[in-house]
Short mmCIF file of C-alpha atoms in Angstrom, two decimals:
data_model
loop_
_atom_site.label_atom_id
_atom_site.label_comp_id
_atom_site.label_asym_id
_atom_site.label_seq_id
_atom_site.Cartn_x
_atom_site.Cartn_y
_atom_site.Cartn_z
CA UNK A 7 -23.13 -14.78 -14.14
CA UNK A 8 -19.73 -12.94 -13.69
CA UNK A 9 -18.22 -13.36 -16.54
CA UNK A 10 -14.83 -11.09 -17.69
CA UNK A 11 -14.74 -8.89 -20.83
CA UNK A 12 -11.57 -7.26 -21.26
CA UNK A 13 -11.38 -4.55 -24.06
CA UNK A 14 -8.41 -2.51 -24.40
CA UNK A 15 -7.89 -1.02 -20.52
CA UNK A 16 -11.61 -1.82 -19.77
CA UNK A 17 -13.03 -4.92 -17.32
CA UNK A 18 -16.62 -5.17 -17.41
CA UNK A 19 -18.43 -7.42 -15.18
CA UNK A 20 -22.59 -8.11 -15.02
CA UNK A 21 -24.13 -7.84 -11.92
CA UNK A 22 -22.05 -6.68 -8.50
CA UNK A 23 -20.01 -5.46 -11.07
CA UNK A 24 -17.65 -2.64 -11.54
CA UNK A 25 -16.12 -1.37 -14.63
CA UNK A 26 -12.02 -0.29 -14.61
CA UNK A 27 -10.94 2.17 -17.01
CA UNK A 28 -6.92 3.13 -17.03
CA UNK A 29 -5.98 6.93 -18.23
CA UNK A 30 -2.23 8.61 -18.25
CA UNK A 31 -1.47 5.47 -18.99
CA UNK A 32 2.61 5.41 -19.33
CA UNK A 33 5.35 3.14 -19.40
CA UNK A 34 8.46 4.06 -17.22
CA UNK A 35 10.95 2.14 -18.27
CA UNK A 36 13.55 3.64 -15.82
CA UNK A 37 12.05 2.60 -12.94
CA UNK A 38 10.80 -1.07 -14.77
CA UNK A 39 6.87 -0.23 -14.57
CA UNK A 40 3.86 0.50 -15.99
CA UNK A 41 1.70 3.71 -14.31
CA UNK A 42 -1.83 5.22 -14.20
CA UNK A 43 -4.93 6.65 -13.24
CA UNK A 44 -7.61 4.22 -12.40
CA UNK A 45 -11.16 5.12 -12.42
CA UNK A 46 -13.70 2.10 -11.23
CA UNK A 47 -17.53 2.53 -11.79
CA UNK A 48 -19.19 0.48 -9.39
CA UNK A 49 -22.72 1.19 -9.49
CA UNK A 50 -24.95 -0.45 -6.53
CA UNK A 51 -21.69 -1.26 -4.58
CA UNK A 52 -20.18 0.49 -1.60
CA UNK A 53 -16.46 0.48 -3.40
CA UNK A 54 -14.47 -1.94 -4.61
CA UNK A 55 -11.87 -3.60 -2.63
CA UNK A 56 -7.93 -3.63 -3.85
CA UNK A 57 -7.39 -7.31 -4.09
CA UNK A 58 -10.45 -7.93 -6.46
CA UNK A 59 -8.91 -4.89 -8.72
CA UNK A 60 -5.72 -6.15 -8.68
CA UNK A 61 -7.15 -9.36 -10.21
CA UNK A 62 -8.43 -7.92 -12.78
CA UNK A 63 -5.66 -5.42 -13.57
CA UNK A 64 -3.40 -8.56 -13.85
CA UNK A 65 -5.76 -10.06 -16.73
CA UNK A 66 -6.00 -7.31 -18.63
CA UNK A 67 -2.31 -6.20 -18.69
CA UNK A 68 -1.34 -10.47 -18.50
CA UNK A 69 0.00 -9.78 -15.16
CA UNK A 70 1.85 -12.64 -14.16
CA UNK A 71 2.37 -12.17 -10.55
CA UNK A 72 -0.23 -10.10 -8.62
CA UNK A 73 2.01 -8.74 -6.05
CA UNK A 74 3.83 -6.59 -8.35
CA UNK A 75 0.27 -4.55 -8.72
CA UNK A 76 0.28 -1.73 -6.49
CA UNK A 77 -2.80 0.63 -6.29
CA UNK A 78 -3.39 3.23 -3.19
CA UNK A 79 -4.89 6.95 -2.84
CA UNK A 80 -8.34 6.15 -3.59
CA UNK A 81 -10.81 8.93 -3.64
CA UNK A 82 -14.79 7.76 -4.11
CA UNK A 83 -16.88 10.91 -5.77
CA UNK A 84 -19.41 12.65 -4.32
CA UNK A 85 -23.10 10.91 -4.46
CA UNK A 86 -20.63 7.04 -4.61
CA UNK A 87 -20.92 4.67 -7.95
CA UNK A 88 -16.82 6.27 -9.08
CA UNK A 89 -13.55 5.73 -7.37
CA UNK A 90 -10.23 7.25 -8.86
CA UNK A 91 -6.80 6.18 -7.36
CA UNK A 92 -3.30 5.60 -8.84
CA UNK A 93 -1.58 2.16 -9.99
CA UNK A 94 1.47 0.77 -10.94
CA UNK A 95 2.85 -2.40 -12.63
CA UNK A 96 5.98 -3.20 -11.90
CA UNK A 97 7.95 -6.07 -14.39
CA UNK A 98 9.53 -7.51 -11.24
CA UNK A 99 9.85 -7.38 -7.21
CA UNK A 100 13.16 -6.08 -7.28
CA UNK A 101 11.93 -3.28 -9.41
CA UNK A 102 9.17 -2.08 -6.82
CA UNK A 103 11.81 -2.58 -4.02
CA UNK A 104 13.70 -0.40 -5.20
CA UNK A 105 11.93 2.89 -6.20
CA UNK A 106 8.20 2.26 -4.06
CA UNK A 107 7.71 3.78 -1.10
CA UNK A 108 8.28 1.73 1.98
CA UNK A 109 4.73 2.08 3.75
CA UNK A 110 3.13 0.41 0.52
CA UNK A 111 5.77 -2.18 0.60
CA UNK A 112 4.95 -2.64 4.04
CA UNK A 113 0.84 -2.90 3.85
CA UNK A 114 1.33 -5.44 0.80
CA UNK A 115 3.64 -7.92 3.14
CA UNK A 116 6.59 -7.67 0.91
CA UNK A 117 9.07 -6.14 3.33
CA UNK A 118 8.77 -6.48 7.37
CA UNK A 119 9.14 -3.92 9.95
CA UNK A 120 12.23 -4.00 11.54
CA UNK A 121 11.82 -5.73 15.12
CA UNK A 122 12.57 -3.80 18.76
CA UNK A 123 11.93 -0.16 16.53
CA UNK A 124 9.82 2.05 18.40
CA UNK A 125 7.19 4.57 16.66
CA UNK A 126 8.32 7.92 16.53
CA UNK A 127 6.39 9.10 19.08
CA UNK A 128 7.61 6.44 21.95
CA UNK A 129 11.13 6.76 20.59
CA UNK A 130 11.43 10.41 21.78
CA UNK A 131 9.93 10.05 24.69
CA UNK A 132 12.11 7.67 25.59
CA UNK A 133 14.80 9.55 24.63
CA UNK A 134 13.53 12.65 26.81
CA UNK A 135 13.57 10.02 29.73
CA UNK A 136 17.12 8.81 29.65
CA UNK A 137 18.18 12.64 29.90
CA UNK A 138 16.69 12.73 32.67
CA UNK A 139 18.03 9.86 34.47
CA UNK A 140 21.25 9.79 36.16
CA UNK A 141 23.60 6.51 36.53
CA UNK A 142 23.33 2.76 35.80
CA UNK A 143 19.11 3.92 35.38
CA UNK A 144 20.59 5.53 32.36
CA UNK A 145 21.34 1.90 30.74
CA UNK A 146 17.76 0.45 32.13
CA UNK A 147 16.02 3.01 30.60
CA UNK A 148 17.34 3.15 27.34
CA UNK A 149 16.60 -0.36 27.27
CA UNK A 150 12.95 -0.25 28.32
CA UNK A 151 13.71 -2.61 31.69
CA UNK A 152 12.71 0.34 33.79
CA UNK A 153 9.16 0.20 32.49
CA UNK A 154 9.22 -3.54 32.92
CA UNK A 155 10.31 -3.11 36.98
CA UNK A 156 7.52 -0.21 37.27
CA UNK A 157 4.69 -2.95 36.32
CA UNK A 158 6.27 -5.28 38.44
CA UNK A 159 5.71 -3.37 41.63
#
């Protein structure tokens, strides 16, 4: 019984359904991408998870690859049944590598985080350690095999 009607920015579905309507809808054509508001009615229903949005962005708009949908900052109203959040299209990968931020990049899988990189947190700290260190320690610590020889013991 879920059937798809798609009328001009609008996806309405019977059922568990939820309805998308797009607002400040505009086309950047310097950055190669389509951007909006998105507000999702979905009465009955907790929210409305990204992936199943992003499918129906990408037949509405004829999408042709889903990954180059982006949506975050959802906010759900007071009293449920509305989210609002912010989309963009982009016409290619390349596109979004370039000008999206890299945390979104990074929770959609299309760039990695770079191996043996510390959080910021650990990184100082570390940092704060090796100053206080004196000698070939220096070189352990800095590498993190002084933490490995404290576990050892």
């Amino acid at each position: 019984r879920n059937q798809l009607a798609s009328v001009k920015g609008k996806a309405i579905m019977s059922e568990k359904s939820c309805t998308i309507r797009t607002r400040k809808f505009i086309t950047n054509r310097l950055l190669e991408r389509k951007q909006f508001v998105i507000d999702v009615l979905h009465p009955n229903r907790a929210s409305v998870s990204k992936e199943e949005l992003k499918e129906k962005l990408a037949k509405i708009y004829n999408v042709q690859d889903p990954k180059c949908i982006f949506l975050w900052g959802f906010k759900i109203a007071f009293g449920g049944q509305k989210s609002t959040g912010f989309g963009v299209i982009y016409d290619n990968l390349n596109a979004a590598k370039k000008s999206l931020s890299k945390h979104l990049l990074l929770r959609e899988g299309i760039i990695q985080k770079q191996a043996g990189k510390l959080a910021r947190k650990a990184g100082k700290e570390r940092k704060n350690k090796v100053k206080k260190v004196r000698g070939k320690e220096k070189a352990e610590v800095r590498t993190g095999k002084a933490v490995a020889k404290k576990k050892k013991e």
